[in-house]
Amino acid sequence: MTAVVISGTGLYQPPHTITNAELVESFNAYVDHYNTEHASEIEAGTLTALAPSSVEFIEKASGIKQRYVMEKSGILDPKRMYPRLQSRTDDELSMLAEIGVEAAKKALAAAGKTGADVDGVICACSNLQRAYPAIAIEIQNAIGAKGYAFDMNVACSAATFGLEQAVNAVKSGSAKCVLVVNPEITSGHQEWKDRDCHFIFGDVATATVIERADTATSADQWDVLGSQLATQFSNNIRNNFGYLNRSEDSDPKARDKTFRQEGRKVFKEVVPIASAHIESQLQTLSVQPSDVRRFWLHQANLSMNQLIVKKLIGGEVTPEVAPLILDEYANTSSAGSIIAFHLHHGDMRPGELGVICSFGAGYSVGSVVVRKR
């Protein structure tokens, strides 16, 4: 079987940041206006007053301190509370493809490749800008790649699910070099008016080059020892936005058309699912959790990540063991574990092991075990 390596990663960071303080100021202005506008209903008990947010609440609940976004004025406008993006013509590169291409260029440069070396492109993310043509094909065309391209969506686990498809394609010989791109404009599906989740997401794009070991030339290579995927249906994380909404005559701005979750249930159920999943895969590779130098986990919640790793290693969970990028980037859906890997692997020595793991809506969980060459 063909040996497969990760030979390069890339990260695109949007131009704007929103701090927790900025977000709270905007949100609380919206809350004040709402409560004033509906004062009579609130006093009569027919409507519940909205509660304000705070920086302390956000950081305690998540560990997030800021997030990057493609556009911030619309998000921080209490009368709007979602991005103010400009439409593009069919002849222009779409926004999702644009940030995907930027991350792809950086990953290819790190791998010492050009678009012409790529014969497979997978766009794996939580929310696709359109139904067709595939964003992946648009990225393929923009970078001058050959072969095939397709989109896939497994929410926050899309990156690891995409990596397995790429690895299998290279192992089987259907491709020699596959680019997995994770463009996430999560600000578009975030519900900025909901106190329980208005702080969760940020925008970003990542890309990873997967190729045959015998063609890799970069100085930074990682053997892919194995990957494992699993799904288990749950309604606890959901977004009902889709092309059938119009035919249902439903409100396109209704609460169910944006991200929503039962946060406590998700925490309680996903932690054991993710830790058991990683432990199971390591067992199949005859690897003990204590043998793993680093866990690059999906960045959804600080406490969740720490508890997952604690269940595995039984000891203190430090940034050395499980790096945190959540504080700066917030939850970037599929891109989170790849950002953690991209930013926090340079100090690892040849032979050391790491696990890239994502988990989220579905439920879905995917893990990829790698070894530094």
mmCIF file of C-alpha atoms in Angstrom:
data_model
loop_
_atom_site.group_PDB
_atom_site.id
_atom_site.type_symbol
_atom_site.label_atom_id
_atom_site.label_comp_id
_atom_site.label_asym_id
_atom_site.label_seq_id
_atom_site.Cartn_x
_atom_site.Cartn_y
_atom_site.Cartn_z
ATOM 1 C CA MET A 1 0.000 0.000 0.000
ATOM 2 C CA THR A 2 1.281 3.471 -0.895
ATOM 3 C CA ALA A 3 2.712 5.468 2.037
ATOM 4 C CA VAL A 4 0.934 8.809 2.481
ATOM 5 C CA VAL A 5 2.087 12.031 4.114
ATOM 6 C CA ILE A 6 0.824 15.462 5.031
ATOM 7 C CA SER A 7 3.387 17.716 3.383
ATOM 8 C CA GLY A 8 1.975 21.203 3.907
ATOM 9 C CA THR A 9 -0.751 23.253 5.558
ATOM 10 C CA GLY A 10 -2.009 26.779 5.011
ATOM 11 C CA LEU A 11 -4.074 29.291 6.967
ATOM 12 C CA TYR A 12 -6.050 32.302 5.753
ATOM 13 C CA GLN A 13 -7.001 34.815 8.420
ATOM 14 C CA PRO A 14 -9.736 37.415 7.659
ATOM 15 C CA PRO A 15 -8.884 41.109 7.974
ATOM 16 C CA HIS A 16 -11.239 42.045 10.823
ATOM 17 C CA THR A 17 -11.393 41.068 14.494
ATOM 18 C CA ILE A 18 -14.213 41.416 16.991
ATOM 19 C CA THR A 19 -13.248 41.375 20.649
ATOM 20 C CA ASN A 20 -15.592 40.132 23.330
ATOM 21 C CA ALA A 21 -15.963 43.699 24.592
ATOM 22 C CA GLU A 22 -17.069 44.928 21.165
ATOM 23 C CA LEU A 23 -19.473 42.029 20.789
ATOM 24 C CA VAL A 24 -20.997 42.523 24.232
ATOM 25 C CA GLU A 25 -21.500 46.257 23.669
ATOM 26 C CA SER A 26 -23.397 45.585 20.430
ATOM 27 C CA PHE A 27 -25.401 42.688 21.840
ATOM 28 C CA ASN A 28 -26.442 44.564 24.955
ATOM 29 C CA ALA A 29 -27.558 47.546 22.856
ATOM 30 C CA TYR A 30 -29.775 45.142 20.918
ATOM 31 C CA VAL A 31 -31.119 43.678 24.181
ATOM 32 C CA ASP A 32 -31.919 47.118 25.598
ATOM 33 C CA HIS A 33 -33.783 48.101 22.437
ATOM 34 C CA TYR A 34 -35.707 44.801 22.353
ATOM 35 C CA ASN A 35 -36.733 44.988 26.009
ATOM 36 C CA THR A 36 -37.808 48.620 25.653
ATOM 37 C CA GLU A 37 -39.780 47.931 22.474
ATOM 38 C CA HIS A 38 -41.584 44.995 24.114
ATOM 39 C CA ALA A 39 -41.880 46.435 27.621
ATOM 40 C CA SER A 40 -45.668 46.036 27.825
ATOM 41 C CA GLU A 41 -45.595 42.350 26.803
ATOM 42 C CA ILE A 42 -42.722 41.678 29.219
ATOM 43 C CA GLU A 43 -44.604 43.375 32.048
ATOM 44 C CA ALA A 44 -47.738 41.373 31.213
ATOM 45 C CA GLY A 45 -45.756 38.133 31.313
ATOM 46 C CA THR A 46 -46.510 37.181 27.715
ATOM 47 C CA LEU A 47 -42.918 37.719 26.635
ATOM 48 C CA THR A 48 -39.625 37.034 28.395
ATOM 49 C CA ALA A 49 -37.103 39.827 28.655
ATOM 50 C CA LEU A 50 -33.735 39.208 27.020
ATOM 51 C CA ALA A 51 -30.726 38.973 29.337
ATOM 52 C CA PRO A 52 -27.540 40.942 28.640
ATOM 53 C CA SER A 53 -24.218 39.312 27.913
ATOM 54 C CA SER A 54 -20.799 40.029 29.417
ATOM 55 C CA VAL A 55 -17.134 39.466 28.685
ATOM 56 C CA GLU A 56 -16.845 37.373 31.836
ATOM 57 C CA PHE A 57 -19.758 35.158 30.808
ATOM 58 C CA ILE A 58 -18.275 34.504 27.359
ATOM 59 C CA GLU A 59 -14.789 33.652 28.585
ATOM 60 C CA LYS A 60 -16.062 31.414 31.377
ATOM 61 C CA ALA A 61 -18.463 29.586 29.058
ATOM 62 C CA SER A 62 -16.032 29.044 26.203
ATOM 63 C CA GLY A 63 -12.498 30.346 26.655
ATOM 64 C CA ILE A 64 -13.004 32.618 23.613
ATOM 65 C CA LYS A 65 -11.543 36.135 23.728
ATOM 66 C CA GLN A 66 -11.976 37.314 20.129
ATOM 67 C CA ARG A 67 -12.763 36.103 16.618
ATOM 68 C CA TYR A 68 -11.807 36.953 13.015
ATOM 69 C CA VAL A 69 -14.595 37.877 10.598
ATOM 70 C CA MET A 70 -14.912 38.773 6.940
ATOM 71 C CA GLU A 71 -17.043 41.830 7.767
ATOM 72 C CA LYS A 72 -17.776 43.345 11.161
ATOM 73 C CA SER A 73 -19.896 46.497 10.750
ATOM 74 C CA GLY A 74 -23.098 44.560 10.069
ATOM 75 C CA ILE A 75 -22.475 42.172 12.966
ATOM 76 C CA LEU A 76 -21.931 45.040 15.405
ATOM 77 C CA ASP A 77 -24.946 47.036 14.172
ATOM 78 C CA PRO A 78 -27.648 46.419 16.839
ATOM 79 C CA LYS A 79 -30.325 46.950 14.185
ATOM 80 C CA ARG A 80 -28.843 44.266 11.872
ATOM 81 C CA MET A 81 -26.688 41.735 13.776
ATOM 82 C CA TYR A 82 -25.285 39.768 10.830
ATOM 83 C CA PRO A 83 -22.521 40.458 8.252
ATOM 84 C CA ARG A 84 -23.006 43.026 5.533
ATOM 85 C CA LEU A 85 -21.507 41.184 2.538
ATOM 86 C CA GLN A 86 -21.476 42.283 -1.097
ATOM 87 C CA SER A 87 -22.905 39.996 -3.768
ATOM 88 C CA ARG A 88 -20.626 38.992 -6.630
ATOM 89 C CA THR A 89 -21.318 38.246 -10.257
ATOM 90 C CA ASP A 90 -21.076 34.721 -11.621
ATOM 91 C CA ASP A 91 -17.824 35.710 -13.330
ATOM 92 C CA GLU A 92 -16.164 36.688 -10.042
ATOM 93 C CA LEU A 93 -14.536 34.273 -7.638
ATOM 94 C CA SER A 94 -17.006 33.478 -4.867
ATOM 95 C CA MET A 95 -16.102 34.566 -1.340
ATOM 96 C CA LEU A 96 -15.852 30.983 -0.058
ATOM 97 C CA ALA A 97 -13.605 29.996 -2.961
ATOM 98 C CA GLU A 98 -11.518 33.138 -2.542
ATOM 99 C CA ILE A 99 -10.512 32.421 1.040
ATOM 100 C CA GLY A 100 -10.078 28.741 0.179
ATOM 101 C CA VAL A 101 -7.665 29.674 -2.604
ATOM 102 C CA GLU A 102 -5.651 31.889 -0.243
ATOM 103 C CA ALA A 103 -5.232 29.029 2.242
ATOM 104 C CA ALA A 104 -4.504 26.604 -0.624
ATOM 105 C CA LYS A 105 -1.698 28.780 -1.994
ATOM 106 C CA LYS A 106 -0.003 28.815 1.408
ATOM 107 C CA ALA A 107 -0.358 25.049 1.846
ATOM 108 C CA LEU A 108 1.040 24.386 -1.626
ATOM 109 C CA ALA A 109 3.980 26.712 -0.989
ATOM 110 C CA ALA A 110 4.724 24.901 2.282
ATOM 111 C CA ALA A 111 4.616 21.562 0.444
ATOM 112 C CA GLY A 112 6.782 22.814 -2.400
ATOM 113 C CA LYS A 113 3.994 22.185 -4.898
ATOM 114 C CA THR A 114 2.016 24.166 -7.445
ATOM 115 C CA GLY A 115 -1.593 23.797 -8.480
ATOM 116 C CA ALA A 116 -0.467 21.732 -11.473
ATOM 117 C CA ASP A 117 0.809 19.031 -9.070
ATOM 118 C CA VAL A 118 -2.666 18.585 -7.557
ATOM 119 C CA ASP A 119 -5.023 16.018 -9.072
ATOM 120 C CA GLY A 120 -7.758 16.121 -6.449
ATOM 121 C CA VAL A 121 -9.436 18.964 -4.524
ATOM 122 C CA ILE A 122 -11.887 18.432 -1.673
ATOM 123 C CA CYS A 123 -13.739 21.423 -0.220
ATOM 124 C CA ALA A 124 -14.812 20.215 3.216
ATOM 125 C CA CYS A 125 -16.694 22.686 5.403
ATOM 126 C CA SER A 126 -19.844 23.330 7.424
ATOM 127 C CA ASN A 127 -21.693 25.717 5.151
ATOM 128 C CA LEU A 128 -21.373 25.867 1.386
ATOM 129 C CA GLN A 129 -22.074 29.171 -0.317
ATOM 130 C CA ARG A 130 -24.184 27.576 -3.046
ATOM 131 C CA ALA A 131 -25.436 24.252 -4.295
ATOM 132 C CA TYR A 132 -23.540 24.152 -7.593
ATOM 133 C CA PRO A 133 -21.164 24.350 -9.324
ATOM 134 C CA ALA A 134 -19.074 22.898 -6.517
ATOM 135 C CA ILE A 135 -16.888 25.356 -4.638
ATOM 136 C CA ALA A 136 -14.129 22.728 -4.879
ATOM 137 C CA ILE A 137 -14.251 22.864 -8.678
ATOM 138 C CA GLU A 138 -14.045 26.652 -8.533
ATOM 139 C CA ILE A 139 -10.949 26.376 -6.301
ATOM 140 C CA GLN A 140 -9.505 23.696 -8.599
ATOM 141 C CA ASN A 141 -9.879 26.023 -11.567
ATOM 142 C CA ALA A 142 -8.420 29.019 -9.721
ATOM 143 C CA ILE A 143 -5.222 27.210 -8.687
ATOM 144 C CA GLY A 144 -4.769 25.387 -11.996
ATOM 145 C CA ALA A 145 -5.220 21.882 -10.601
ATOM 146 C CA LYS A 146 -6.036 18.776 -12.634
ATOM 147 C CA GLY A 147 -8.165 15.704 -11.973
ATOM 148 C CA TYR A 148 -11.365 16.012 -9.957
ATOM 149 C CA ALA A 149 -12.903 18.123 -7.205
ATOM 150 C CA PHE A 150 -15.952 17.858 -4.967
ATOM 151 C CA ASP A 151 -17.629 19.464 -1.954
ATOM 152 C CA MET A 152 -18.498 17.658 1.259
ATOM 153 C CA ASN A 153 -20.129 18.662 4.528
ATOM 154 C CA VAL A 154 -19.851 16.889 7.862
ATOM 155 C CA ALA A 155 -20.120 20.114 9.879
ATOM 156 C CA CYS A 156 -17.234 20.552 12.344
ATOM 157 C CA SER A 157 -15.784 17.157 11.410
ATOM 158 C CA ALA A 158 -15.577 17.976 7.708
ATOM 159 C CA ALA A 159 -11.784 18.465 7.754
ATOM 160 C CA THR A 160 -10.908 15.063 9.193
ATOM 161 C CA PHE A 161 -13.522 13.346 7.036
ATOM 162 C CA GLY A 162 -11.991 15.112 4.033
ATOM 163 C CA LEU A 163 -8.503 14.051 5.079
ATOM 164 C CA GLU A 164 -9.542 10.393 5.141
ATOM 165 C CA GLN A 165 -10.995 10.664 1.635
ATOM 166 C CA ALA A 166 -7.764 12.275 0.457
ATOM 167 C CA VAL A 167 -5.570 9.654 2.130
ATOM 168 C CA ASN A 168 -7.628 6.816 0.679
ATOM 169 C CA ALA A 169 -7.458 8.354 -2.800
ATOM 170 C CA VAL A 170 -3.667 8.513 -2.638
ATOM 171 C CA LYS A 171 -3.367 5.023 -1.144
ATOM 172 C CA SER A 172 -5.572 3.535 -3.854
ATOM 173 C CA GLY A 173 -3.725 5.325 -6.648
ATOM 174 C CA SER A 174 -6.692 7.358 -7.892
ATOM 175 C CA ALA A 175 -4.695 10.500 -7.081
ATOM 176 C CA LYS A 176 -1.100 11.349 -6.272
ATOM 177 C CA CYS A 177 -1.643 14.683 -4.534
ATOM 178 C CA VAL A 178 -4.922 15.850 -2.988
ATOM 179 C CA LEU A 179 -5.676 19.271 -1.533
ATOM 180 C CA VAL A 180 -8.248 19.434 1.279
ATOM 181 C CA VAL A 181 -9.604 22.968 1.778
ATOM 182 C CA ASN A 182 -11.731 24.127 4.714
ATOM 183 C CA PRO A 183 -13.187 27.607 4.066
ATOM 184 C CA GLU A 184 -15.454 28.649 6.913
ATOM 185 C CA ILE A 185 -17.487 31.856 6.836
ATOM 186 C CA THR A 186 -19.332 30.868 9.990
ATOM 187 C CA SER A 187 -20.412 34.445 10.674
ATOM 188 C CA GLY A 188 -23.094 33.918 8.035
ATOM 189 C CA HIS A 189 -24.847 31.127 9.952
ATOM 190 C CA GLN A 190 -24.134 32.380 13.468
ATOM 191 C CA GLU A 191 -27.131 33.653 15.444
ATOM 192 C CA TRP A 192 -25.712 36.888 16.769
ATOM 193 C CA LYS A 193 -28.940 37.723 18.664
ATOM 194 C CA ASP A 194 -28.852 34.618 20.890
ATOM 195 C CA ARG A 195 -27.001 35.119 24.201
ATOM 196 C CA ASP A 196 -26.184 31.424 24.507
ATOM 197 C CA CYS A 197 -24.260 31.299 21.240
ATOM 198 C CA HIS A 198 -23.664 34.850 19.961
ATOM 199 C CA PHE A 199 -19.950 34.599 20.748
ATOM 200 C CA ILE A 200 -19.108 31.126 19.439
ATOM 201 C CA PHE A 201 -17.924 31.385 15.838
ATOM 202 C CA GLY A 202 -15.243 33.036 13.719
ATOM 203 C CA ASP A 203 -14.273 33.052 10.038
ATOM 204 C CA VAL A 204 -11.132 31.438 8.590
ATOM 205 C CA ALA A 205 -9.855 29.046 5.922
ATOM 206 C CA THR A 206 -7.331 26.226 6.112
ATOM 207 C CA ALA A 207 -5.832 23.848 3.579
ATOM 208 C CA THR A 208 -3.836 20.620 3.777
ATOM 209 C CA VAL A 209 -1.731 18.864 1.139
ATOM 210 C CA ILE A 210 -1.912 15.057 1.142
ATOM 211 C CA GLU A 211 0.457 13.192 -1.183
ATOM 212 C CA ARG A 212 2.488 10.075 -1.836
ATOM 213 C CA ALA A 213 5.496 9.862 0.451
ATOM 214 C CA ASP A 214 7.796 9.165 -2.485
ATOM 215 C CA THR A 215 6.846 12.449 -4.197
ATOM 216 C CA ALA A 216 7.016 14.676 -1.094
ATOM 217 C CA THR A 217 9.880 17.162 -1.012
ATOM 218 C CA SER A 218 8.962 19.518 1.832
ATOM 219 C CA ALA A 219 11.083 19.723 4.973
ATOM 220 C CA ASP A 220 8.001 19.199 7.135
ATOM 221 C CA GLN A 221 6.356 15.822 6.516
ATOM 222 C CA TRP A 222 3.963 13.732 8.579
ATOM 223 C CA ASP A 223 3.257 10.059 8.012
ATOM 224 C CA VAL A 224 -0.463 9.327 8.159
ATOM 225 C CA LEU A 225 -0.654 6.174 10.275
ATOM 226 C CA GLY A 226 -4.415 5.863 10.110
ATOM 227 C CA SER A 227 -7.768 7.590 10.236
ATOM 228 C CA GLN A 228 -11.100 6.679 11.758
ATOM 229 C CA LEU A 229 -14.557 8.189 11.279
ATOM 230 C CA ALA A 230 -17.890 7.721 13.041
ATOM 231 C CA THR A 231 -21.335 9.313 13.061
ATOM 232 C CA GLN A 232 -24.300 9.067 15.409
ATOM 233 C CA PHE A 233 -27.516 10.973 14.720
ATOM 234 C CA SER A 234 -28.405 13.809 17.068
ATOM 235 C CA ASN A 235 -30.641 16.884 16.859
ATOM 236 C CA ASN A 236 -28.698 18.727 19.535
ATOM 237 C CA ILE A 237 -26.776 20.789 16.967
ATOM 238 C CA ARG A 238 -28.868 21.854 14.008
ATOM 239 C CA ASN A 239 -29.358 24.368 11.196
ATOM 240 C CA ASN A 240 -32.450 24.033 8.957
ATOM 241 C CA PHE A 241 -31.418 26.518 6.273
ATOM 242 C CA GLY A 242 -31.676 24.947 2.831
ATOM 243 C CA TYR A 243 -33.017 25.138 -0.682
ATOM 244 C CA LEU A 244 -36.414 23.651 0.247
ATOM 245 C CA ASN A 245 -37.217 26.496 2.658
ATOM 246 C CA ARG A 246 -38.777 28.514 -0.150
ATOM 247 C CA SER A 247 -41.037 25.641 -1.141
ATOM 248 C CA GLU A 248 -42.145 25.265 2.461
ATOM 249 C CA ASP A 249 -43.126 28.949 2.540
ATOM 250 C CA SER A 250 -41.152 29.233 5.774
ATOM 251 C CA ASP A 251 -39.541 32.384 7.099
ATOM 252 C CA PRO A 252 -35.938 32.548 5.793
ATOM 253 C CA LYS A 253 -34.956 34.518 8.917
ATOM 254 C CA ALA A 254 -36.657 32.196 11.403
ATOM 255 C CA ARG A 255 -34.519 31.076 14.363
ATOM 256 C CA ASP A 256 -34.128 27.547 13.033
ATOM 257 C CA LYS A 257 -32.431 28.832 9.845
ATOM 258 C CA THR A 258 -29.231 29.650 11.747
ATOM 259 C CA PHE A 259 -26.979 27.697 14.103
ATOM 260 C CA ARG A 260 -28.597 26.425 17.288
ATOM 261 C CA GLN A 261 -27.609 23.844 19.850
ATOM 262 C CA GLU A 262 -28.451 22.313 23.197
ATOM 263 C CA GLY A 263 -25.065 23.203 24.634
ATOM 264 C CA ARG A 264 -25.194 21.232 27.886
ATOM 265 C CA LYS A 265 -26.414 18.093 26.149
ATOM 266 C CA VAL A 266 -23.715 18.424 23.501
ATOM 267 C CA PHE A 267 -21.018 18.767 26.151
ATOM 268 C CA LYS A 268 -22.283 15.801 28.156
ATOM 269 C CA GLU A 269 -22.647 13.499 25.147
ATOM 270 C CA VAL A 270 -19.767 14.480 22.849
ATOM 271 C CA VAL A 271 -16.953 14.329 25.427
ATOM 272 C CA PRO A 272 -17.259 10.556 26.019
ATOM 273 C CA ILE A 273 -17.905 9.915 22.307
ATOM 274 C CA ALA A 274 -14.746 11.766 21.250
ATOM 275 C CA SER A 275 -12.455 10.348 23.930
ATOM 276 C CA ALA A 276 -13.645 6.774 23.310
ATOM 277 C CA HIS A 277 -13.217 7.267 19.568
ATOM 278 C CA ILE A 278 -9.595 8.398 19.896
ATOM 279 C CA GLU A 279 -8.794 5.640 22.383
ATOM 280 C CA SER A 280 -10.313 3.035 20.057
ATOM 281 C CA GLN A 281 -8.266 4.184 17.093
ATOM 282 C CA LEU A 282 -5.046 4.281 19.081
ATOM 283 C CA GLN A 283 -5.699 0.707 20.243
ATOM 284 C CA THR A 284 -6.005 -0.479 16.631
ATOM 285 C CA LEU A 285 -2.565 1.042 16.004
ATOM 286 C CA SER A 286 -1.127 -0.468 19.224
ATOM 287 C CA VAL A 287 -0.516 3.011 20.594
ATOM 288 C CA GLN A 288 -1.164 4.120 24.172
ATOM 289 C CA PRO A 289 -2.643 7.605 24.747
ATOM 290 C CA SER A 290 0.432 8.393 26.861
ATOM 291 C CA ASP A 291 2.589 7.766 23.771
ATOM 292 C CA VAL A 292 0.918 10.668 21.949
ATOM 293 C CA ARG A 293 2.915 13.885 22.210
ATOM 294 C CA ARG A 294 0.118 16.194 21.075
ATOM 295 C CA PHE A 295 -3.632 16.268 20.492
ATOM 296 C CA TRP A 296 -4.831 18.853 17.964
ATOM 297 C CA LEU A 297 -8.541 18.956 18.736
ATOM 298 C CA HIS A 298 -11.559 20.704 17.283
ATOM 299 C CA GLN A 299 -11.801 24.077 18.969
ATOM 300 C CA ALA A 300 -15.348 24.390 20.270
ATOM 301 C CA ASN A 301 -14.987 24.803 24.012
ATOM 302 C CA LEU A 302 -11.952 24.939 26.306
ATOM 303 C CA SER A 303 -13.453 22.764 29.052
ATOM 304 C CA MET A 304 -14.616 20.181 26.519
ATOM 305 C CA ASN A 305 -11.156 19.811 25.010
ATOM 306 C CA GLN A 306 -9.466 19.534 28.378
ATOM 307 C CA LEU A 307 -11.902 16.893 29.607
ATOM 308 C CA ILE A 308 -11.540 14.791 26.436
ATOM 309 C CA VAL A 309 -7.761 14.679 26.746
ATOM 310 C CA LYS A 310 -7.900 14.176 30.529
ATOM 311 C CA LYS A 311 -10.036 11.084 29.984
ATOM 312 C CA LEU A 312 -7.317 9.786 27.648
ATOM 313 C CA ILE A 313 -4.110 10.547 29.532
ATOM 314 C CA GLY A 314 -5.434 10.776 33.074
ATOM 315 C CA GLY A 315 -3.172 13.696 33.972
ATOM 316 C CA GLU A 316 -2.895 17.438 33.682
ATOM 317 C CA VAL A 317 -3.858 18.848 30.308
ATOM 318 C CA THR A 318 -1.468 21.613 29.313
ATOM 319 C CA PRO A 319 -1.210 23.646 26.078
ATOM 320 C CA GLU A 320 1.836 21.492 25.331
ATOM 321 C CA VAL A 321 -0.406 18.425 25.178
ATOM 322 C CA ALA A 322 -3.534 20.034 23.686
ATOM 323 C CA PRO A 323 -2.824 23.458 22.118
ATOM 324 C CA LEU A 324 -5.525 26.109 22.331
ATOM 325 C CA ILE A 325 -6.292 28.457 19.453
ATOM 326 C CA LEU A 326 -9.902 28.973 20.517
ATOM 327 C CA ASP A 327 -9.090 32.123 22.493
ATOM 328 C CA GLU A 328 -7.915 33.966 19.368
ATOM 329 C CA TYR A 329 -9.933 32.342 16.565
ATOM 330 C CA ALA A 330 -13.109 31.181 18.385
ATOM 331 C CA ASN A 331 -14.885 28.122 16.992
ATOM 332 C CA THR A 332 -14.007 27.939 13.293
ATOM 333 C CA SER A 333 -15.940 24.721 12.701
ATOM 334 C CA SER A 334 -14.042 22.287 10.450
ATOM 335 C CA ALA A 335 -10.917 24.457 10.373
ATOM 336 C CA GLY A 336 -10.251 24.443 14.122
ATOM 337 C CA SER A 337 -8.217 21.250 14.475
ATOM 338 C CA ILE A 338 -6.237 22.121 11.337
ATOM 339 C CA ILE A 339 -5.397 25.590 12.715
ATOM 340 C CA ALA A 340 -4.174 23.938 15.927
ATOM 341 C CA PHE A 341 -1.984 21.553 13.909
ATOM 342 C CA HIS A 342 -0.757 24.297 11.580
ATOM 343 C CA LEU A 343 0.317 26.613 14.403
ATOM 344 C CA HIS A 344 1.525 24.082 16.966
ATOM 345 C CA HIS A 345 3.636 21.328 15.437
ATOM 346 C CA GLY A 346 6.969 22.985 14.690
ATOM 347 C CA ASP A 347 8.610 21.853 17.931
ATOM 348 C CA MET A 348 7.890 18.149 17.460
ATOM 349 C CA ARG A 349 10.751 15.745 16.742
ATOM 350 C CA PRO A 350 10.986 12.897 14.226
ATOM 351 C CA GLY A 351 9.115 9.830 15.411
ATOM 352 C CA GLU A 352 6.763 11.704 17.735
ATOM 353 C CA LEU A 353 3.037 11.038 17.416
ATOM 354 C CA GLY A 354 0.046 13.348 17.252
ATOM 355 C CA VAL A 355 -3.706 13.093 16.783
ATOM 356 C CA ILE A 356 -5.816 15.496 14.722
ATOM 357 C CA CYS A 357 -9.411 15.100 15.915
ATOM 358 C CA SER A 358 -12.666 16.882 15.159
ATOM 359 C CA PHE A 359 -16.174 16.413 16.521
ATOM 360 C CA GLY A 360 -19.487 18.151 16.170
ATOM 361 C CA ALA A 361 -22.930 18.154 14.603
ATOM 362 C CA GLY A 362 -24.245 14.865 13.417
ATOM 363 C CA TYR A 363 -22.905 13.786 15.850
ATOM 364 C CA SER A 364 -19.725 13.236 13.901
ATOM 365 C CA VAL A 365 -16.177 12.488 15.000
ATOM 366 C CA GLY A 366 -13.046 11.946 12.945
ATOM 367 C CA SER A 367 -9.437 11.357 13.950
ATOM 368 C CA VAL A 368 -6.158 11.146 12.051
ATOM 369 C CA VAL A 369 -3.010 9.783 13.693
ATOM 370 C CA VAL A 370 0.242 11.198 12.350
ATOM 371 C CA ARG A 371 3.956 10.735 12.991
ATOM 372 C CA LYS A 372 6.645 13.324 12.417
ATOM 373 C CA ARG A 373 9.142 12.214 9.748
#
